[in-house]
mmCIF file of N, CA and C in Angstrom:
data_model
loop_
_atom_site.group_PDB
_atom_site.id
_atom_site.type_symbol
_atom_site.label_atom_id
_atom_site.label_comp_id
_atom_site.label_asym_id
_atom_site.label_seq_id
_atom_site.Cartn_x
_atom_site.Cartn_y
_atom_site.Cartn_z
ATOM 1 N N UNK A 159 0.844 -1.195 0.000
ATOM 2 C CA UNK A 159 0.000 0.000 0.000
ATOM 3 C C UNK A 159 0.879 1.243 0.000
ATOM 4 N N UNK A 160 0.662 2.262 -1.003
ATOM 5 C CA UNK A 160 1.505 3.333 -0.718
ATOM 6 C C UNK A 160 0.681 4.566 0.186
ATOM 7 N N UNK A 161 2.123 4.938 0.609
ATOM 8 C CA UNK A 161 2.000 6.120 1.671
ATOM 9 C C UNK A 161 1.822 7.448 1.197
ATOM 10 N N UNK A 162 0.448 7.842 0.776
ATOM 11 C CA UNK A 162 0.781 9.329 -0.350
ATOM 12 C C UNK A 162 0.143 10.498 0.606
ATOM 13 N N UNK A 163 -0.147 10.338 1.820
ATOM 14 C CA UNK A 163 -0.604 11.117 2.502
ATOM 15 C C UNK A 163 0.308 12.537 2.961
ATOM 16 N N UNK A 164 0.214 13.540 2.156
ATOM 17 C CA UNK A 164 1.247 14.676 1.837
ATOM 18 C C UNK A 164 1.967 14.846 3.796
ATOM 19 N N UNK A 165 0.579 14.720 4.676
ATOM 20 C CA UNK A 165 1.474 15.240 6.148
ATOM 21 C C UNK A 165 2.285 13.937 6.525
ATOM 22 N N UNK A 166 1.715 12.900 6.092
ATOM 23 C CA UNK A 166 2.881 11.634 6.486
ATOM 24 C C UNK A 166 4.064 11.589 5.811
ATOM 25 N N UNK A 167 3.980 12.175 4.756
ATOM 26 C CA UNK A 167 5.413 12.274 3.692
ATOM 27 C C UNK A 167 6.184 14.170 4.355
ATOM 28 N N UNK A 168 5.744 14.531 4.850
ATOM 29 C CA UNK A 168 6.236 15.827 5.160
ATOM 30 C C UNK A 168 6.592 15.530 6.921
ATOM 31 N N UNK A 169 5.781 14.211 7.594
ATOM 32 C CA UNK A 169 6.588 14.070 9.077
ATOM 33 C C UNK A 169 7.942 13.621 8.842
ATOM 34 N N UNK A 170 8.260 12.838 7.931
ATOM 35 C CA UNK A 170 9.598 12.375 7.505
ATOM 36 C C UNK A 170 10.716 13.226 7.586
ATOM 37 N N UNK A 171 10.511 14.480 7.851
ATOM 38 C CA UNK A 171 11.528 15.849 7.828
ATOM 39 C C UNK A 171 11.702 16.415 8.926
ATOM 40 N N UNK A 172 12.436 16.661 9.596
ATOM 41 C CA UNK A 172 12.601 18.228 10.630
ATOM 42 C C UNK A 172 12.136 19.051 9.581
ATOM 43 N N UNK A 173 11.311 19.986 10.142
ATOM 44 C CA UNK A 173 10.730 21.114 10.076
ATOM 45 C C UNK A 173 11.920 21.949 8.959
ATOM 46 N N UNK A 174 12.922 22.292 9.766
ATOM 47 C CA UNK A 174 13.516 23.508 8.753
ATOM 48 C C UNK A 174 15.151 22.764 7.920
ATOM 49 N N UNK A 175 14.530 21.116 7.716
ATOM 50 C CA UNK A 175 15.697 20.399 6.825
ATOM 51 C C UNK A 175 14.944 19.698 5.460
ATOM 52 N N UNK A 176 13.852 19.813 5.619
ATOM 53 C CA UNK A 176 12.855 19.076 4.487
ATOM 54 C C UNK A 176 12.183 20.355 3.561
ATOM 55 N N UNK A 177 11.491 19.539 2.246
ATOM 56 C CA UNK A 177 10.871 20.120 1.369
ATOM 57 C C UNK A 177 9.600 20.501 1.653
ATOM 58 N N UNK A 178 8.745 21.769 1.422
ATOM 59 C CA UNK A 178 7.644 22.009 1.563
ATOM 60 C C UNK A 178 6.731 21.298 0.395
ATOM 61 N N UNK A 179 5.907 20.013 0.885
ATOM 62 C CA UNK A 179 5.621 18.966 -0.209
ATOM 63 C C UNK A 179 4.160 19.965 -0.746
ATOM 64 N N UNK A 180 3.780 20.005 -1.484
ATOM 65 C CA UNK A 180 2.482 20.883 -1.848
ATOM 66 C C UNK A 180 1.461 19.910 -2.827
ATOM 67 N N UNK A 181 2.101 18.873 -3.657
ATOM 68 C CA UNK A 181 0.879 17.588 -3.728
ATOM 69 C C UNK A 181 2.047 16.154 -3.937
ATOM 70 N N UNK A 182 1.196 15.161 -3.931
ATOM 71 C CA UNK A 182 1.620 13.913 -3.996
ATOM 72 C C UNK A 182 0.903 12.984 -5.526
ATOM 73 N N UNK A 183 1.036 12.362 -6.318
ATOM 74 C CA UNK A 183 0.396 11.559 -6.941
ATOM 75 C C UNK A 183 1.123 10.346 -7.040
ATOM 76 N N UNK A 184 0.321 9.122 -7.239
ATOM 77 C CA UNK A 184 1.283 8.119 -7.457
ATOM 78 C C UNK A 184 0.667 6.823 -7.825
ATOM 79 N N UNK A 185 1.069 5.571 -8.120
ATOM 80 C CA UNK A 185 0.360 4.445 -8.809
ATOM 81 C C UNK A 185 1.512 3.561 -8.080
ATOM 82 N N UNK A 186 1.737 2.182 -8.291
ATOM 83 C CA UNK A 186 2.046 1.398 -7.630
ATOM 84 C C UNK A 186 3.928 1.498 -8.381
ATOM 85 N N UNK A 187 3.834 1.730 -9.162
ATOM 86 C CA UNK A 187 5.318 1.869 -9.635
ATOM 87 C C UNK A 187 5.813 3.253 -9.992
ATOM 88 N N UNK A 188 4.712 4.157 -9.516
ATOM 89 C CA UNK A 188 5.628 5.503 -10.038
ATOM 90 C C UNK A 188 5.247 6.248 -8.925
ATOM 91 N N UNK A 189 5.482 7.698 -8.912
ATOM 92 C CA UNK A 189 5.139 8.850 -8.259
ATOM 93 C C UNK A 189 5.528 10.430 -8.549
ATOM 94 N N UNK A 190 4.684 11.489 -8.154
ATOM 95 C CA UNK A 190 5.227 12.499 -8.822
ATOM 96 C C UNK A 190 4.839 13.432 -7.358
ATOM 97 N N UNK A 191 5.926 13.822 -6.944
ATOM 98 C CA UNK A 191 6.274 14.896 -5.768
ATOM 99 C C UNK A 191 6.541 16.449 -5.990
ATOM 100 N N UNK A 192 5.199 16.838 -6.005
ATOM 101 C CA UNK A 192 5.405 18.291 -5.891
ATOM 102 C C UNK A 192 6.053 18.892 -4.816
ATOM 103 N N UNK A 193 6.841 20.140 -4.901
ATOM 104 C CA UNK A 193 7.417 20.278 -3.806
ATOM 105 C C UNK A 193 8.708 22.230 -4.016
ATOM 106 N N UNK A 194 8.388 22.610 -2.705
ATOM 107 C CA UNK A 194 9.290 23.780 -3.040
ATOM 108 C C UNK A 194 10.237 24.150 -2.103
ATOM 109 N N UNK A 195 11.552 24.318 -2.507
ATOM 110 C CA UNK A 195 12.972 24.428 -1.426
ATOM 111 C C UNK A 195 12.504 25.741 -0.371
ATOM 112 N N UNK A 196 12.269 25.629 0.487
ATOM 113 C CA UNK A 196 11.955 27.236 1.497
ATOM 114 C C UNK A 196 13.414 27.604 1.580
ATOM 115 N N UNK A 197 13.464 28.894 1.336
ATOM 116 C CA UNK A 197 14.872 29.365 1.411
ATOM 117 C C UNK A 197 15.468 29.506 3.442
ATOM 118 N N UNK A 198 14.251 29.119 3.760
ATOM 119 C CA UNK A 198 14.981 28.860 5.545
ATOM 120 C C UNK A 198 15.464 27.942 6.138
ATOM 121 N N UNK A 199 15.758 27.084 5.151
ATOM 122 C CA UNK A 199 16.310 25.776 5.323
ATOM 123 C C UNK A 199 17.306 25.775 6.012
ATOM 124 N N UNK A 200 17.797 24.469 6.890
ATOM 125 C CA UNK A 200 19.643 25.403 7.664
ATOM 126 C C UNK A 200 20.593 24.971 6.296
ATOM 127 N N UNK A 201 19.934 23.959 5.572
ATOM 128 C CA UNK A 201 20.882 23.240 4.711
ATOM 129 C C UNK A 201 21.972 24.704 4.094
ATOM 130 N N UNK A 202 20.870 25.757 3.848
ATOM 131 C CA UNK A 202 21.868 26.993 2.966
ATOM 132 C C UNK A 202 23.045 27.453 3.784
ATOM 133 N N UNK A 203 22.875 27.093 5.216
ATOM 134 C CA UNK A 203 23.510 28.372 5.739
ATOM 135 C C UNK A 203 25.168 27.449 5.768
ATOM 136 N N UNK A 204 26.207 28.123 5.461
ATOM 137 C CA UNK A 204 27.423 28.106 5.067
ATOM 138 C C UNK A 204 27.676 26.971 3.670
ATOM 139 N N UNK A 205 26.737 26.631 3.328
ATOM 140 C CA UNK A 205 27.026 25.875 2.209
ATOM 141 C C UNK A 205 28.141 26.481 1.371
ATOM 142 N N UNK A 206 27.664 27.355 0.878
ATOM 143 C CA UNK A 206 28.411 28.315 0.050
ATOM 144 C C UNK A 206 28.415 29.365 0.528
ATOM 145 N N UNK A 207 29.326 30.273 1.187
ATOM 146 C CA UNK A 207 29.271 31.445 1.974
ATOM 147 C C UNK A 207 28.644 32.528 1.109
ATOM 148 N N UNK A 208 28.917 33.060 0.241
ATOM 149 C CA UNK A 208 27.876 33.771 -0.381
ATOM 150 C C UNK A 208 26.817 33.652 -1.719
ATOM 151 N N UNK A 209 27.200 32.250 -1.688
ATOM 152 C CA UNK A 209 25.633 31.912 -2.597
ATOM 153 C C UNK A 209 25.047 30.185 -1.881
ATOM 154 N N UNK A 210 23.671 30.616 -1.702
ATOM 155 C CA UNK A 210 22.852 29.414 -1.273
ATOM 156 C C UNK A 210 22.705 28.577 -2.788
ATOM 157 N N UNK A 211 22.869 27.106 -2.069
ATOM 158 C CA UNK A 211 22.728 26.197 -3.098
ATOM 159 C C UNK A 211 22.503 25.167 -1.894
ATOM 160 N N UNK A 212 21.454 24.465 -2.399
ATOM 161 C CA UNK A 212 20.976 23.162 -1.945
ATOM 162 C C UNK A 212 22.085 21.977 -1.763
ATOM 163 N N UNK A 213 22.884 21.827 -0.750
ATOM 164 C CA UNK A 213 23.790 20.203 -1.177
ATOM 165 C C UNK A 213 22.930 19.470 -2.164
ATOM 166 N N UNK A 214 23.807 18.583 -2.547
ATOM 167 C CA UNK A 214 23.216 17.233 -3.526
ATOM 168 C C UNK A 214 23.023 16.260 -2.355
ATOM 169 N N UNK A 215 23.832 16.007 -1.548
ATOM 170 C CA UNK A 215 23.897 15.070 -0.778
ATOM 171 C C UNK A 215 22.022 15.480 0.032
ATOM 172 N N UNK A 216 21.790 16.535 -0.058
ATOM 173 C CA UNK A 216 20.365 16.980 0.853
ATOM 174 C C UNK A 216 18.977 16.250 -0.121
ATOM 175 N N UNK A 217 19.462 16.532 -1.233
ATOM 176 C CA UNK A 217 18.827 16.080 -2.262
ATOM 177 C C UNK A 217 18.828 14.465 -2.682
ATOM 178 N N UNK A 218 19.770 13.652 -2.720
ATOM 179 C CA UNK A 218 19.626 12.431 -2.308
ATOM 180 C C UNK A 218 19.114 11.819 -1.017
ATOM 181 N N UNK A 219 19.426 12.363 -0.040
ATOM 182 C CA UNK A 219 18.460 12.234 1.317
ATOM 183 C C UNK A 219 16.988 12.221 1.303
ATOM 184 N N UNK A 220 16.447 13.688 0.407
ATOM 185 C CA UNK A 220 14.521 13.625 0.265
ATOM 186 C C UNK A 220 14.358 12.811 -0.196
ATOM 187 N N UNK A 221 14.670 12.347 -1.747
ATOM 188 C CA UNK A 221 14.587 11.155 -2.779
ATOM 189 C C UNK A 221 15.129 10.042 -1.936
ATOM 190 N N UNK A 222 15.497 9.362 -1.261
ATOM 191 C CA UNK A 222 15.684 8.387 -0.478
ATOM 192 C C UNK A 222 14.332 8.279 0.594
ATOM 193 N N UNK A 223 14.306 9.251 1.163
ATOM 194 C CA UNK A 223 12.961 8.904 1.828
ATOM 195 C C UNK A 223 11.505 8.902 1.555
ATOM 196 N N UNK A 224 11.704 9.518 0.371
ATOM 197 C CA UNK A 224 10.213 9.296 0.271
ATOM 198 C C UNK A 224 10.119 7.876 -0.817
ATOM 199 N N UNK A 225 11.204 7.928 -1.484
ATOM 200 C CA UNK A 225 11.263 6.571 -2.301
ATOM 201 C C UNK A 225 11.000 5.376 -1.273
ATOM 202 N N UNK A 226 11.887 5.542 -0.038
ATOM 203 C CA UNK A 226 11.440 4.633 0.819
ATOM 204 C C UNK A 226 10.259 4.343 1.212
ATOM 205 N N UNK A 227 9.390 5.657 1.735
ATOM 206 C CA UNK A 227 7.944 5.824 2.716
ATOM 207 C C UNK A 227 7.063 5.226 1.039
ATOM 208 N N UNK A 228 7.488 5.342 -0.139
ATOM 209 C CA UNK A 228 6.564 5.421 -1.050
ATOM 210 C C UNK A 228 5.976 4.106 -1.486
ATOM 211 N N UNK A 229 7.386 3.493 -1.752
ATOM 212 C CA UNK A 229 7.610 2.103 -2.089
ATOM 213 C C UNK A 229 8.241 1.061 -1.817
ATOM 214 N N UNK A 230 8.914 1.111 -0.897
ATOM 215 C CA UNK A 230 9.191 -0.003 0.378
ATOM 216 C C UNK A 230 9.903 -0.136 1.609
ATOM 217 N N UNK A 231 8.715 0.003 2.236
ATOM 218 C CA UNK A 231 8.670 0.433 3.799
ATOM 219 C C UNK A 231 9.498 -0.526 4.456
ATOM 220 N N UNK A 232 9.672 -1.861 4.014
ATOM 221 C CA UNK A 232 10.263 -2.976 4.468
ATOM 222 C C UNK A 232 11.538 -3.370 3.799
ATOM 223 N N UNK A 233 11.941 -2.675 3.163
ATOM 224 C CA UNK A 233 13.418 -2.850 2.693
ATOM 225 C C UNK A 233 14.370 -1.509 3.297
ATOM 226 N N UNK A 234 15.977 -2.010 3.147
ATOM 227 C CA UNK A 234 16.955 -0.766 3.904
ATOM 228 C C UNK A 234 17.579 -0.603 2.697
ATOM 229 N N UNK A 235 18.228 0.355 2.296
ATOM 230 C CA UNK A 235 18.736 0.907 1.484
ATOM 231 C C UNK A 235 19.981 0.288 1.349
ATOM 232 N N UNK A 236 20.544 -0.250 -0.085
ATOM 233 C CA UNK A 236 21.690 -1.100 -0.361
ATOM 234 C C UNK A 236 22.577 -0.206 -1.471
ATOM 235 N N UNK A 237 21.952 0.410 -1.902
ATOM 236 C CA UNK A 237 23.282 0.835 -2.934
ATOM 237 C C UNK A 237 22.804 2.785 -3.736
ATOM 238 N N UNK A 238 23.417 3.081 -4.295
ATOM 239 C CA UNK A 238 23.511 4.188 -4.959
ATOM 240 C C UNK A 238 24.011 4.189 -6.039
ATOM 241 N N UNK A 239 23.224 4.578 -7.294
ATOM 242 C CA UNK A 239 24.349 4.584 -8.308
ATOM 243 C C UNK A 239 23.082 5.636 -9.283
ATOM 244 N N UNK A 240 24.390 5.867 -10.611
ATOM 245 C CA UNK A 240 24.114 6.615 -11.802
ATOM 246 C C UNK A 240 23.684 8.480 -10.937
ATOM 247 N N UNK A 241 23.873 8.392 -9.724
ATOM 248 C CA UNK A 241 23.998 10.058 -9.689
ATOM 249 C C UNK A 241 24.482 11.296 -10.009
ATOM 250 N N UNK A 242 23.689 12.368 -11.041
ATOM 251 C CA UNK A 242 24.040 13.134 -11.750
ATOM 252 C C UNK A 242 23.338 14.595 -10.992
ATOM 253 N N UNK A 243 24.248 15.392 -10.800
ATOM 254 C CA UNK A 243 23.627 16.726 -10.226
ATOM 255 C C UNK A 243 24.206 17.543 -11.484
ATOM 256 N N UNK A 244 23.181 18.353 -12.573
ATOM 257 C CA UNK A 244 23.199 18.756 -13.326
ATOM 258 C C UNK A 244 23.114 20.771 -13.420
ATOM 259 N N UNK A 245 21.952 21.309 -12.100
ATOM 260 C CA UNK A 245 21.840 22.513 -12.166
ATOM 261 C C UNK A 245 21.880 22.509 -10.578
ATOM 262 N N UNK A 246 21.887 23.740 -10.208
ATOM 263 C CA UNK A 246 22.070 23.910 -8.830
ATOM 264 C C UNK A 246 20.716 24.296 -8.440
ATOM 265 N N UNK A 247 20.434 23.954 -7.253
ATOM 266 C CA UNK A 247 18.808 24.260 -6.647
ATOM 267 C C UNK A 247 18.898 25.787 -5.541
ATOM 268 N N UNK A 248 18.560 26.845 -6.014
ATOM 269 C CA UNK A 248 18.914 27.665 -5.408
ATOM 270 C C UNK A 248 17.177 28.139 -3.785
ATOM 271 N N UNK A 249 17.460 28.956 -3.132
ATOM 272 C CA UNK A 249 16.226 28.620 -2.436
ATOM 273 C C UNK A 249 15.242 29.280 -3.357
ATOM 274 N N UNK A 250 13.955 28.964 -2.852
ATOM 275 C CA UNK A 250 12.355 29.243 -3.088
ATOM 276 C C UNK A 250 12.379 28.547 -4.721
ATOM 277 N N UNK A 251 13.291 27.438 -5.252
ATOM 278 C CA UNK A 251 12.799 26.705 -6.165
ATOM 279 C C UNK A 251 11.554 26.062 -6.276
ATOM 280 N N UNK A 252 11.279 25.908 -7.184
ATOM 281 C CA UNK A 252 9.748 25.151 -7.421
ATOM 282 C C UNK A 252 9.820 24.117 -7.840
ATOM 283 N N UNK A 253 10.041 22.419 -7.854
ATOM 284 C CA UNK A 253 10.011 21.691 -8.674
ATOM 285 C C UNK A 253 9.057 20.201 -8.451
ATOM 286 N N UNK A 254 9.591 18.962 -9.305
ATOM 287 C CA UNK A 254 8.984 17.888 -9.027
ATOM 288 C C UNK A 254 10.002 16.978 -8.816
ATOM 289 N N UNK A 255 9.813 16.137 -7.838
ATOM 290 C CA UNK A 255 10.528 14.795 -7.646
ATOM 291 C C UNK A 255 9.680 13.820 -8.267
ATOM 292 N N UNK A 256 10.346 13.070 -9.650
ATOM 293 C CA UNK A 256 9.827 11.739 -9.791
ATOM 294 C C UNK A 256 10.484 10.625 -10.059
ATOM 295 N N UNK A 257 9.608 9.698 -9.305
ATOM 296 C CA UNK A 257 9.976 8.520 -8.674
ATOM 297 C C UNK A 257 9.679 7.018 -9.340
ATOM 298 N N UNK A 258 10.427 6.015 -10.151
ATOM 299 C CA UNK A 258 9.921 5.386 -10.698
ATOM 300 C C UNK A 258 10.277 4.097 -10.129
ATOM 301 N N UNK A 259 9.799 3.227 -9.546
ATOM 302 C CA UNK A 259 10.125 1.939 -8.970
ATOM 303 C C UNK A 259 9.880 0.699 -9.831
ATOM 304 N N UNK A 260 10.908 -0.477 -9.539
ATOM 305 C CA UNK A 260 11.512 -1.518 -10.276
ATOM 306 C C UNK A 260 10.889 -2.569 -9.345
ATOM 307 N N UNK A 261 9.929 -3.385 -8.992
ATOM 308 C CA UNK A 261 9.659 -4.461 -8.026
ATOM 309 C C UNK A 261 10.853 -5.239 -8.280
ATOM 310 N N UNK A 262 11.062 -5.973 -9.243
ATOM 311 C CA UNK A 262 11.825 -6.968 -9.042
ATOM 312 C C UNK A 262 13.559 -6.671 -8.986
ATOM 313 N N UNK A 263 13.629 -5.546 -9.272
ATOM 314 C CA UNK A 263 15.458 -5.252 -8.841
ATOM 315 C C UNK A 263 15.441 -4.420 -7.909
ATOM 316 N N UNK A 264 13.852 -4.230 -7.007
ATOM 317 C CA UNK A 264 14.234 -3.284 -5.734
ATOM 318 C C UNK A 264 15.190 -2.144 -5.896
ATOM 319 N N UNK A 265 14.491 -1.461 -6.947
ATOM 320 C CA UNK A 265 15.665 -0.321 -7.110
ATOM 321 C C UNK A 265 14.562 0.722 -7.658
ATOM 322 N N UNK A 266 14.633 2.213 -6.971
ATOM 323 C CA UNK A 266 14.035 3.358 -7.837
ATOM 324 C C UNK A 266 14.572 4.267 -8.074
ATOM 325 N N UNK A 267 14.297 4.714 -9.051
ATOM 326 C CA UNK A 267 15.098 5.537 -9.990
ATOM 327 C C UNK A 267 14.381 7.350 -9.380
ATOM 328 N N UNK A 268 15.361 8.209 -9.409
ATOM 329 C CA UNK A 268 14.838 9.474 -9.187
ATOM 330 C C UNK A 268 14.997 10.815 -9.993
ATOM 331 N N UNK A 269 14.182 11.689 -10.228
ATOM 332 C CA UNK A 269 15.154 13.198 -11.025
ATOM 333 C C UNK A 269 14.108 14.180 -10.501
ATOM 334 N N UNK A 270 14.783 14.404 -10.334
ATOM 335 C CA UNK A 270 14.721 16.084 -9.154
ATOM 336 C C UNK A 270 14.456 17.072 -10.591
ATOM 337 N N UNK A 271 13.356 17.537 -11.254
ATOM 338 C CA UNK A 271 13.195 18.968 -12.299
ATOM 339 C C UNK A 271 12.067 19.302 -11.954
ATOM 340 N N UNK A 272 12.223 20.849 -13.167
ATOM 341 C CA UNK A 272 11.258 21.431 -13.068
ATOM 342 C C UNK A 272 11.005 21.728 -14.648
ATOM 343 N N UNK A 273 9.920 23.118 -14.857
ATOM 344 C CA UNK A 273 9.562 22.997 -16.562
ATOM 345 C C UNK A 273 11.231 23.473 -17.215
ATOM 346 N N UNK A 274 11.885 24.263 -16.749
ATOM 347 C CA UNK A 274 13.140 24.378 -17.568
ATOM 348 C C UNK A 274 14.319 23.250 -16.975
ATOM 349 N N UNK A 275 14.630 22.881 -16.309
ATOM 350 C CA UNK A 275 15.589 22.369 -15.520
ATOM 351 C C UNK A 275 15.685 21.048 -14.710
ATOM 352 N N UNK A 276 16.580 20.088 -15.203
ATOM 353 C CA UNK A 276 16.760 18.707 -14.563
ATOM 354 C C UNK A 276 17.955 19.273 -13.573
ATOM 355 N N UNK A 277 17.370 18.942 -12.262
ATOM 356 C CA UNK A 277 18.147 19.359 -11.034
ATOM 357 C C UNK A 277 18.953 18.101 -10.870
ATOM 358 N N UNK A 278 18.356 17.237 -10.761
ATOM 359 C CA UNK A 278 19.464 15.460 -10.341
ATOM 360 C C UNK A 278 18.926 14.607 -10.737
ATOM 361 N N UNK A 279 19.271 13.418 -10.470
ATOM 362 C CA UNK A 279 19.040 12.175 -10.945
ATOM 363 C C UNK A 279 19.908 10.974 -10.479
ATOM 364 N N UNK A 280 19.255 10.204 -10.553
ATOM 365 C CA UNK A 280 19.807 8.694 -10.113
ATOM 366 C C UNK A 280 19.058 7.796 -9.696
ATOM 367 N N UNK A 281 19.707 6.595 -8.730
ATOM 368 C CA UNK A 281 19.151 5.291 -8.466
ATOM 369 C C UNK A 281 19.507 4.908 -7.135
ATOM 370 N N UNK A 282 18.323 3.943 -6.670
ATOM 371 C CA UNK A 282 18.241 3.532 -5.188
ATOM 372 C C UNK A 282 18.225 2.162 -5.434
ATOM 373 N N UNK A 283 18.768 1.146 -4.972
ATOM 374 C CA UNK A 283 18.661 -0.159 -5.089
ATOM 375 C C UNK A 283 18.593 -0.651 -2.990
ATOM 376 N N UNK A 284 17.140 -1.338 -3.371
ATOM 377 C CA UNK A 284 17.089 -1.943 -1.415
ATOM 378 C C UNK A 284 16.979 -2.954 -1.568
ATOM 379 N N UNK A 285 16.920 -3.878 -0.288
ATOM 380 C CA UNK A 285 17.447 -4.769 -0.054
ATOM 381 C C UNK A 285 16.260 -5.128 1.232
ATOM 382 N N UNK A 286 16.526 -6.566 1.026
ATOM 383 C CA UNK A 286 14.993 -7.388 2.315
ATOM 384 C C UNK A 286 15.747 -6.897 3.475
ATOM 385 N N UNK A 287 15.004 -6.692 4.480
ATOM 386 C CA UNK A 287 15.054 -6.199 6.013
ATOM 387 C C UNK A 287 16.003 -7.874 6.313
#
């Protein structure tokens, strides 16, 4: 059963380290995560001393958890691969996380865009509890 309930996918966060989720859609192998960077995030503060940019590493973290909460609650996370950070996410971005899941290689695929801009991308491969 997936978890698309926007406040159950938004408890997954501290307050001022997560995405402001604004809708959810999804089917048993995919999902599409609306969502916008609040520029009060702590993630900005010294990232880059005078320009805010989202880590990637912050950005593999959301896409990890909600890939998890989305599509399998009962597996732990085994591997990482094909990650590409392409544009930088600066604050009060607007974009979509989508999420495409593999049942049988337990692996989902992610890319972080918006209408002009592929922010990231890559792959989650889990593994039985």
């Amino acid at each position: 059963m997936l978890k698309t309930d926007i406040d159950a996918l938004k408890a997954l966060f501290n307050a001022q380290e997560g995405p402001t989720i604004t809708k959810v859609s999804s089917d048993a192998n995919s999902a599409q995560v609306t969502l916008i960077v609040d520029e009060r995030l702590t993630w900005f503060d010294g990232h880059f001393p005078d320009h805010k940019v989202l880590p990637g590493v912050v950005q593999i973290d959301w896409a990890g958890k909600l890939a998890k909460a989305l599509f399998v609650q009962a597996g732990r996370f085994h591997q990482l691969t094909n990650i590409k950070f392409k544009s930088m996410v600066m604050p009060g971005t607007a974009m979509q996380l989508a999420l495409h899941y593999n049942a049988v290689k337990q692996s989902v695929t992610f890319n972080f865009s918006n209408q002009t801009e592929s922010f990231s991308t890559g792959s989650f491969k889990f593994s039985a509890l």
